[in-house]
PDB file of C-alpha atoms and ligand atoms in Angstrom:
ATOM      1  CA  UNK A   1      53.065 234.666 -90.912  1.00  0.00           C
ATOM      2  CA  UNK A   2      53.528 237.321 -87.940  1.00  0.00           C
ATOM      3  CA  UNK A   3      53.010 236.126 -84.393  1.00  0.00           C
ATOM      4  CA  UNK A   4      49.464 237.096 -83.409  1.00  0.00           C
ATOM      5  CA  UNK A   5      48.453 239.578 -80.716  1.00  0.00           C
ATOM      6  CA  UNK A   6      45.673 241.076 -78.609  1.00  0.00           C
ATOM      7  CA  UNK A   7      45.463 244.763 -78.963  1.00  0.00           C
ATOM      8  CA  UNK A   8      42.371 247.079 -77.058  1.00  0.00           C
ATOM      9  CA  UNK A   9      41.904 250.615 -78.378  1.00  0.00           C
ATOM     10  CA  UNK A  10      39.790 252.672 -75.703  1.00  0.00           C
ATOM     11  CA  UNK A  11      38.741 256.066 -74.755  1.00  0.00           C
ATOM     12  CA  UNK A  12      36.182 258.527 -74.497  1.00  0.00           C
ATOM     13  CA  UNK A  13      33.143 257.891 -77.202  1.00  0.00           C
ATOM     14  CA  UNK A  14      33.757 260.466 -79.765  1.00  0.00           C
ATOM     15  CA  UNK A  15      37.554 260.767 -79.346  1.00  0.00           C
ATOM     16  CA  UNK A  16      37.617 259.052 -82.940  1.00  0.00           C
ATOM     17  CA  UNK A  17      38.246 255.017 -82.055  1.00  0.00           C
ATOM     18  CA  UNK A  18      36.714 253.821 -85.222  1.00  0.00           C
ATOM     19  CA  UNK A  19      37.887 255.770 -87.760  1.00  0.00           C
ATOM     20  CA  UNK A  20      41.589 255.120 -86.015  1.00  0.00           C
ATOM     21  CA  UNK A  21      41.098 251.318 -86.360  1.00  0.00           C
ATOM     22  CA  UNK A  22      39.262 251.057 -89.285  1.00  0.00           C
ATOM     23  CA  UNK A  23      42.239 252.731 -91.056  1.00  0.00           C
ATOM     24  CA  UNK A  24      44.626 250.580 -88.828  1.00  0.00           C
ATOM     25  CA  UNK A  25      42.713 248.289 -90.525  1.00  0.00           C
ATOM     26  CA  UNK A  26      43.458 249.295 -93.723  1.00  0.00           C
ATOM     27  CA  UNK A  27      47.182 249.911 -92.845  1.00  0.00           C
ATOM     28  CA  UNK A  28      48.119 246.468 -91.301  1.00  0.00           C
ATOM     29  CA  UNK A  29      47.357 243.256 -93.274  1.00  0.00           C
ATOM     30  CA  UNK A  30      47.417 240.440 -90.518  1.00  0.00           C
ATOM     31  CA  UNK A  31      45.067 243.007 -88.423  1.00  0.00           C
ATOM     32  CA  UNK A  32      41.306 241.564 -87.624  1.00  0.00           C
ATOM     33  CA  UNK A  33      38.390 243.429 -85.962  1.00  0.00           C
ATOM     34  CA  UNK A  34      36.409 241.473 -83.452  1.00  0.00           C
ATOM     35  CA  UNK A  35      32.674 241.522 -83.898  1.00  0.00           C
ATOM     36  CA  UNK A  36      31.171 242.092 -80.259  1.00  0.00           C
ATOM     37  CA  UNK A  37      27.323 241.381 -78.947  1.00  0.00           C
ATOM     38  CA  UNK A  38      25.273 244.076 -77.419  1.00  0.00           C
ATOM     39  CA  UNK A  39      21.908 244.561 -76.192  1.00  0.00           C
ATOM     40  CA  UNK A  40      22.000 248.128 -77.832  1.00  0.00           C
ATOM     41  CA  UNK A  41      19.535 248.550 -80.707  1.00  0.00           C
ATOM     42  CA  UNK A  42      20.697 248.963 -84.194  1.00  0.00           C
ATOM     43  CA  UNK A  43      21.384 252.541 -85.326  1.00  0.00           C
ATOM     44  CA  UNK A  44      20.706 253.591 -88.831  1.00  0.00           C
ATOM     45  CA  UNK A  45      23.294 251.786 -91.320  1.00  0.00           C
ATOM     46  CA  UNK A  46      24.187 249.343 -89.180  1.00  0.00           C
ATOM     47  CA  UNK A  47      24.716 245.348 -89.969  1.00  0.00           C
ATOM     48  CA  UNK A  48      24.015 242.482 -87.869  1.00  0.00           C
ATOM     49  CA  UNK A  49      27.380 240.243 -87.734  1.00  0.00           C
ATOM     50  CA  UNK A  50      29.269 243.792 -89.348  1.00  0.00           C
ATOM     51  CA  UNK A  51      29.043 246.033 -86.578  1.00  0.00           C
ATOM     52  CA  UNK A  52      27.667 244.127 -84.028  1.00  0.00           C
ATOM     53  CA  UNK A  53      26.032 240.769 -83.107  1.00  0.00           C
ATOM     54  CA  UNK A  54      22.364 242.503 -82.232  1.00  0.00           C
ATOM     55  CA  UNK A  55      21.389 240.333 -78.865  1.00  0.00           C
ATOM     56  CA  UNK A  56      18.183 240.368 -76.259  1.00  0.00           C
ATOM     57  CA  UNK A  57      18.647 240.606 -72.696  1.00  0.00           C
ATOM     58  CA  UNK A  58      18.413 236.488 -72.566  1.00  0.00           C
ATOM     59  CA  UNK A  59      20.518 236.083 -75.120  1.00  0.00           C
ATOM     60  CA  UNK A  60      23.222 238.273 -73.783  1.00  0.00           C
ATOM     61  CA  UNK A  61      22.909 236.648 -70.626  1.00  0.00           C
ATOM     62  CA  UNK A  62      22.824 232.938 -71.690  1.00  0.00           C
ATOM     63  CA  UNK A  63      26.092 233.816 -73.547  1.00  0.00           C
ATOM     64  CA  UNK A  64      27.687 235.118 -69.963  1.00  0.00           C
ATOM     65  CA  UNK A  65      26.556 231.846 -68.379  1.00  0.00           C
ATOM     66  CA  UNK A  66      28.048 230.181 -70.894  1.00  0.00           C
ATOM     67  CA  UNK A  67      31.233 231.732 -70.490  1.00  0.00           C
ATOM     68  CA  UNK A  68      31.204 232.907 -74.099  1.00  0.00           C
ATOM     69  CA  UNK A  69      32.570 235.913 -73.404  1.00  0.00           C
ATOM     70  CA  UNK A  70      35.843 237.626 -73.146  1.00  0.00           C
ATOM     71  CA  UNK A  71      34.998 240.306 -71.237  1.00  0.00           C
ATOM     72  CA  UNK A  72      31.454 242.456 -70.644  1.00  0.00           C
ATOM     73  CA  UNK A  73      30.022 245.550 -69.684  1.00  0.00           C
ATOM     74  CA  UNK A  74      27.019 247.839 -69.298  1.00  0.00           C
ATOM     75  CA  UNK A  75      27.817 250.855 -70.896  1.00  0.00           C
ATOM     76  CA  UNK A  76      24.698 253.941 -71.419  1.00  0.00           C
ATOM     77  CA  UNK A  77      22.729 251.239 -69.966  1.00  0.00           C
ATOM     78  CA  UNK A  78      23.484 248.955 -72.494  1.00  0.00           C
ATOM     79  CA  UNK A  79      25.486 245.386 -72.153  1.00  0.00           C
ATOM     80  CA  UNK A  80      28.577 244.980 -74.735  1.00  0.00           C
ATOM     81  CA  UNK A  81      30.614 241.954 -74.918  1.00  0.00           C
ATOM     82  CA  UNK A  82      33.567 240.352 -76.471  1.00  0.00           C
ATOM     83  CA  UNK A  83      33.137 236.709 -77.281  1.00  0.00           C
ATOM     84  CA  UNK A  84      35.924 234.435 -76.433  1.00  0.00           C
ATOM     85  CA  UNK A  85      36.098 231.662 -79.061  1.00  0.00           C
ATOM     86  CA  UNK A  86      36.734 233.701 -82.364  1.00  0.00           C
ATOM     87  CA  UNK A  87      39.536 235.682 -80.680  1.00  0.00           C
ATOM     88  CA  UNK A  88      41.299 232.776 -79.281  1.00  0.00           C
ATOM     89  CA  UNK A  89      40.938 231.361 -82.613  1.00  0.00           C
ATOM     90  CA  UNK A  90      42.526 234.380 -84.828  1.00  0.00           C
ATOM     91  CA  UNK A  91      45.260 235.195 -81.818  1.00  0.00           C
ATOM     92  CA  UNK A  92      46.383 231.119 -83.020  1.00  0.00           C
ATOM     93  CA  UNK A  93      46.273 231.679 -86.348  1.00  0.00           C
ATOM     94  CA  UNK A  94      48.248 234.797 -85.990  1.00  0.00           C
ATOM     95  CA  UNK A  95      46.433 237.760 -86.516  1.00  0.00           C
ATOM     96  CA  UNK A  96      46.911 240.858 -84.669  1.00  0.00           C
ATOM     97  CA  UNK A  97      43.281 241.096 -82.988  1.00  0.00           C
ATOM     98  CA  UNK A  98      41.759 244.192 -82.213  1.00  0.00           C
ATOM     99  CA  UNK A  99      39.170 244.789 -79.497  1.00  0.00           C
ATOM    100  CA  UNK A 100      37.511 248.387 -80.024  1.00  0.00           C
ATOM    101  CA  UNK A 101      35.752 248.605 -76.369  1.00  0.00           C
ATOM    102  CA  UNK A 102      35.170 250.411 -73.598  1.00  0.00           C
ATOM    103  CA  UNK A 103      37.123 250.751 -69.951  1.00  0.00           C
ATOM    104  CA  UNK A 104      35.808 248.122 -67.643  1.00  0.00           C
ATOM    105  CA  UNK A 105      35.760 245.709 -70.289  1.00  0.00           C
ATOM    106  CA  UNK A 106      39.737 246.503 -71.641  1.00  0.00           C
ATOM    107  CA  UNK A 107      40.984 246.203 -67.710  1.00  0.00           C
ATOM    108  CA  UNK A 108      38.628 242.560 -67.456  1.00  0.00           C
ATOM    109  CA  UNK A 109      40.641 241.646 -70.652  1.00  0.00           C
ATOM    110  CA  UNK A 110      44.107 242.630 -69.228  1.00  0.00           C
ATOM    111  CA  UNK A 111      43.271 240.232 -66.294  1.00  0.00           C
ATOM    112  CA  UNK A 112      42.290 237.438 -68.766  1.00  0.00           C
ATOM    113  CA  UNK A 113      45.505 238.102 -70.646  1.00  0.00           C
ATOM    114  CA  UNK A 114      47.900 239.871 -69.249  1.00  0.00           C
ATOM    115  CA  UNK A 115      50.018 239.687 -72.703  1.00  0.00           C
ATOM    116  CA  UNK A 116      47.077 241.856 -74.375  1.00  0.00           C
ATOM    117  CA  UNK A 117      48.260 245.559 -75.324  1.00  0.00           C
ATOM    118  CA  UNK A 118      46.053 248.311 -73.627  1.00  0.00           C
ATOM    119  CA  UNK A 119      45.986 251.316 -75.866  1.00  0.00           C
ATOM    120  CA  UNK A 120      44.140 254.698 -74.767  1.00  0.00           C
ATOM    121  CA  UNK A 121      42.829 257.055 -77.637  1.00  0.00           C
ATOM    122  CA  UNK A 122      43.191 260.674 -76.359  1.00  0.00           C
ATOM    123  CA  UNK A 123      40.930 263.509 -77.937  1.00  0.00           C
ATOM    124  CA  UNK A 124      43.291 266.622 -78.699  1.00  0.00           C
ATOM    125  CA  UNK A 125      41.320 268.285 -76.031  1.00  0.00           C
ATOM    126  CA  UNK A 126      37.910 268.424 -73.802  1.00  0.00           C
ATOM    127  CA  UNK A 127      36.069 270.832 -76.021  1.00  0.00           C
ATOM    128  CA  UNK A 128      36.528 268.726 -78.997  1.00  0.00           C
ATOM    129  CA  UNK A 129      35.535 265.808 -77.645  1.00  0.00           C
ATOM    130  CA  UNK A 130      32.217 267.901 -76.638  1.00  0.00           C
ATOM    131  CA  UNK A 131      32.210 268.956 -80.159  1.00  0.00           C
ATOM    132  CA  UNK A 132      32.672 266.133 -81.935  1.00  0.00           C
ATOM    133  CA  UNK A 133      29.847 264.065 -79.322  1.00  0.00           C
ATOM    134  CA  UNK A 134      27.313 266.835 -80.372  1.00  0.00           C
ATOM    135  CA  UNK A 135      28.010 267.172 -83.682  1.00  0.00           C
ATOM    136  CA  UNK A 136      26.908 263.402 -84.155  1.00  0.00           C
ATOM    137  CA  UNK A 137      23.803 264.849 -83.866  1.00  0.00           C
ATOM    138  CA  UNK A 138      22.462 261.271 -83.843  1.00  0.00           C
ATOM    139  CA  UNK A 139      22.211 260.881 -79.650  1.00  0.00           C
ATOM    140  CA  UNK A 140      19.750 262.884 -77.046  1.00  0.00           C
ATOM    141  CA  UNK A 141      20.970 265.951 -74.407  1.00  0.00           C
ATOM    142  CA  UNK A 142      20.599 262.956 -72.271  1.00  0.00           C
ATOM    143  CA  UNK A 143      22.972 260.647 -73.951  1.00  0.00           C
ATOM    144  CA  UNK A 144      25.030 262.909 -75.052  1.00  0.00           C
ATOM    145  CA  UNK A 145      25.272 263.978 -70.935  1.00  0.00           C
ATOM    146  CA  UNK A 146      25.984 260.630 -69.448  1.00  0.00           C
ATOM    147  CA  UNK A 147      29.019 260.089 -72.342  1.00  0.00           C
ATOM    148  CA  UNK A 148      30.652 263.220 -70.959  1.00  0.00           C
ATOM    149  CA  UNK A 149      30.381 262.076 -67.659  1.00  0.00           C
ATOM    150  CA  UNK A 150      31.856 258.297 -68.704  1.00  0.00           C
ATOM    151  CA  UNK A 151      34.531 260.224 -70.381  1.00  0.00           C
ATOM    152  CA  UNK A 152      35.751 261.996 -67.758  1.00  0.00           C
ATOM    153  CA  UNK A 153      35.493 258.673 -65.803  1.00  0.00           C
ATOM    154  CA  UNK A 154      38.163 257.188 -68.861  1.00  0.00           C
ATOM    155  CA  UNK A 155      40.543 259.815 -68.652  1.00  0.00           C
ATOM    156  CA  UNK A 156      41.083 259.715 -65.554  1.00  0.00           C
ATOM    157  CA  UNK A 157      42.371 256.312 -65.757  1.00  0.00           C
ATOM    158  CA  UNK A 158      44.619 256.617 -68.886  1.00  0.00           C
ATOM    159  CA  UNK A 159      48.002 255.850 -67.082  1.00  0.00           C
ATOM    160  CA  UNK A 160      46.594 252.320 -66.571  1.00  0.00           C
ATOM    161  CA  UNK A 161      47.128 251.890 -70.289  1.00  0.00           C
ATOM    162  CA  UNK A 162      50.127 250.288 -72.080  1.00  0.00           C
ATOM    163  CA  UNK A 163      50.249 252.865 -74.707  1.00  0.00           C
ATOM    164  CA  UNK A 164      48.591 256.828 -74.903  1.00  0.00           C
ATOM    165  CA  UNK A 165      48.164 258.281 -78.756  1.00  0.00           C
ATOM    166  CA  UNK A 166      46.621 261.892 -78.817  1.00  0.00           C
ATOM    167  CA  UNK A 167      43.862 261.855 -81.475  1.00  0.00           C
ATOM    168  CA  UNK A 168      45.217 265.660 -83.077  1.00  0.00           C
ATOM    169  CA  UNK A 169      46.329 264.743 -86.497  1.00  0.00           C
ATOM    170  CA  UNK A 170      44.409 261.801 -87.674  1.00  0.00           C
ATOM    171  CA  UNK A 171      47.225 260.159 -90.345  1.00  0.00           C
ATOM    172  CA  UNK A 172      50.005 260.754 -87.532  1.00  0.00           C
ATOM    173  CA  UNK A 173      48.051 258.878 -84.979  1.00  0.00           C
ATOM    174  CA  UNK A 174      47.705 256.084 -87.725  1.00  0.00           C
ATOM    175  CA  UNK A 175      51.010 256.047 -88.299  1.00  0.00           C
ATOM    176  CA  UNK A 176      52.183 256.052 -84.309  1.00  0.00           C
ATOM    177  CA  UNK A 177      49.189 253.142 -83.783  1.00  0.00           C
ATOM    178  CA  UNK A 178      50.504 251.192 -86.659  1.00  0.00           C
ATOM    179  CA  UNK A 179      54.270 251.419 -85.459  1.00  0.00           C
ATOM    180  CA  UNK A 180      52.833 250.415 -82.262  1.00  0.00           C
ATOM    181  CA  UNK A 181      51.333 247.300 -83.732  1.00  0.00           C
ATOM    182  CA  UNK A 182      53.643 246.187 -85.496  1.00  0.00           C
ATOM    183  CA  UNK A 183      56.390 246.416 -83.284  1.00  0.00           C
ATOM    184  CA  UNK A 184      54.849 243.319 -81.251  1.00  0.00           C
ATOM    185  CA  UNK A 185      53.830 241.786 -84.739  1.00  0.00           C
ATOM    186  CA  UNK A 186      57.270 241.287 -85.453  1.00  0.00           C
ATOM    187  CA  UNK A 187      58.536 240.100 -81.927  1.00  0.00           C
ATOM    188  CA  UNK A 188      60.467 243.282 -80.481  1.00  0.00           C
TER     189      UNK A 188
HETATM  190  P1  LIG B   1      28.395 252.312 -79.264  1.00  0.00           P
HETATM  191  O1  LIG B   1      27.063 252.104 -78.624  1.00  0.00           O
HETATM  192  O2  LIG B   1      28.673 253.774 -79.502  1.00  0.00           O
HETATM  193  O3  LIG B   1      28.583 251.473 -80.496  1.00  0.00           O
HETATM  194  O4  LIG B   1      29.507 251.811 -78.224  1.00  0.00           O
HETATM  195  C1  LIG B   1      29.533 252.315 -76.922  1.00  0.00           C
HETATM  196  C2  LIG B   1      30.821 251.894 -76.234  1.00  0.00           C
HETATM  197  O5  LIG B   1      30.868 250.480 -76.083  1.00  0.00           O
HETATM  198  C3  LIG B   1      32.096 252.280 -77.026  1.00  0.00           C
HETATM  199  O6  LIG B   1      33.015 252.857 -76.096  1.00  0.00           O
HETATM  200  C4  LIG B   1      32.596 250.952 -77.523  1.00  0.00           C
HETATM  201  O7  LIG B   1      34.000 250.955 -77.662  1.00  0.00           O
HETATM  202  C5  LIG B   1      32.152 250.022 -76.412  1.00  0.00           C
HETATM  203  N1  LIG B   1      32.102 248.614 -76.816  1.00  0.00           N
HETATM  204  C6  LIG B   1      31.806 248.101 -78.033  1.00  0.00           C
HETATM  205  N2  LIG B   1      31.889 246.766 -78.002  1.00  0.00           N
HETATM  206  C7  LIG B   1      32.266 246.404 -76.746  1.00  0.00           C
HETATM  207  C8  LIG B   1      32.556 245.173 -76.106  1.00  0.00           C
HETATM  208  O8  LIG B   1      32.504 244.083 -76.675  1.00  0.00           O
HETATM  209  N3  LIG B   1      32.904 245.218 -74.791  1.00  0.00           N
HETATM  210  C9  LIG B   1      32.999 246.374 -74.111  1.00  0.00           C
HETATM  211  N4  LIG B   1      33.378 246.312 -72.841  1.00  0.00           N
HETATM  212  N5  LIG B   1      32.752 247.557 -74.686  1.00  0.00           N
HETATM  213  C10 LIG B   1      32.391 247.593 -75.988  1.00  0.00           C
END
């Protein structure tokens, strides 16, 4: 058994977080995907407890009383949150925990733990992350809008992260996240 670790991948939405980590996934054994809550409403294809705990407003909140959560934040006017228990939990059993989330949420985590790994994703450049946040095709002008503006927000704050992988070649950035990982897996 490896020693377990925290581990936040963040960046711009649509600079290709969840493919990266759900082939990291793939790639490392001991590696575990939190679960977070939201207040967002389900998209098309997606599973309560799978890609989300699917919250109300109360619900969210009475877990933030409760001091459930890791970490939390309104993002596209939507509140996302970590909860606390089932990452403590895996970190102890030694898994190497990964927290797919956004900015303000990833800095409130480094404060918790200072010993988690901040990792920014990096799209290869400005116009494809434009691209690749139209060609969704699944979110309004308006959306689409306020996630340029939040991106622009994130990148300007990259050199606050532990680690910086350019999402250009998808298997090399794999391969540089997984080296990445498992270099603290393994104690060096
Ligand atoms: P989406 O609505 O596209 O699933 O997610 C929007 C943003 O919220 C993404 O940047 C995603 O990484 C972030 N996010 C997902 N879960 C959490 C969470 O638990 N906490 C925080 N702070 N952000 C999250």
């Amino acid at each position: 058994m490896r020693r377990g670790n925290l581990f936040v991948i963040s960046g711009p939405s649509g600079a290709g977080k969840g493919t990266l980590v759900a082939r990291l996934l793939q790639e490392v054994d001991d590696a575990w995907v939190s679960v977070s809550c939201t207040t967002r409403k389900p998209r098309e294809g997606e599973v309560e407890g799978v890609s989300y705990f699917f919250k109300t407003e109360e619900e969210f909140q009475q877990l933030i009383d409760e001091g459930g959560l890791l970490e939390w934040a309104t993002y596209s006017q939507n509140r996302y949150g970590t909860p606390k228990r089932t990452v403590q939990e895996r970190m102890a059993q030694g898994f190497q925990v990964i927290l797919e989330i956004e900015m303000q949420g990833a800095f409130q985590v480094r404060e918790q733990m200072p010993q988690a790994h901040l990792v920014f994703i990096e799209p290869p450049s400005w116009e494809v992350l434009e691209q690749r946040l139209r060609g969704r095709g699944t979110e309004t002008e308006e959306v689409i809008g306020r996630r340029l503006e939040t991106a622009k927000l994130e990148l300007s704050h990259k050199m606050e992260y532990d680690f910086r992988l350019v999402n250009d070649q998808l298997e090399t950035a794999v391969q540089e996240l997984v080296e990445y990982v498992n270099r603290f897996a393994e104690g060096h």
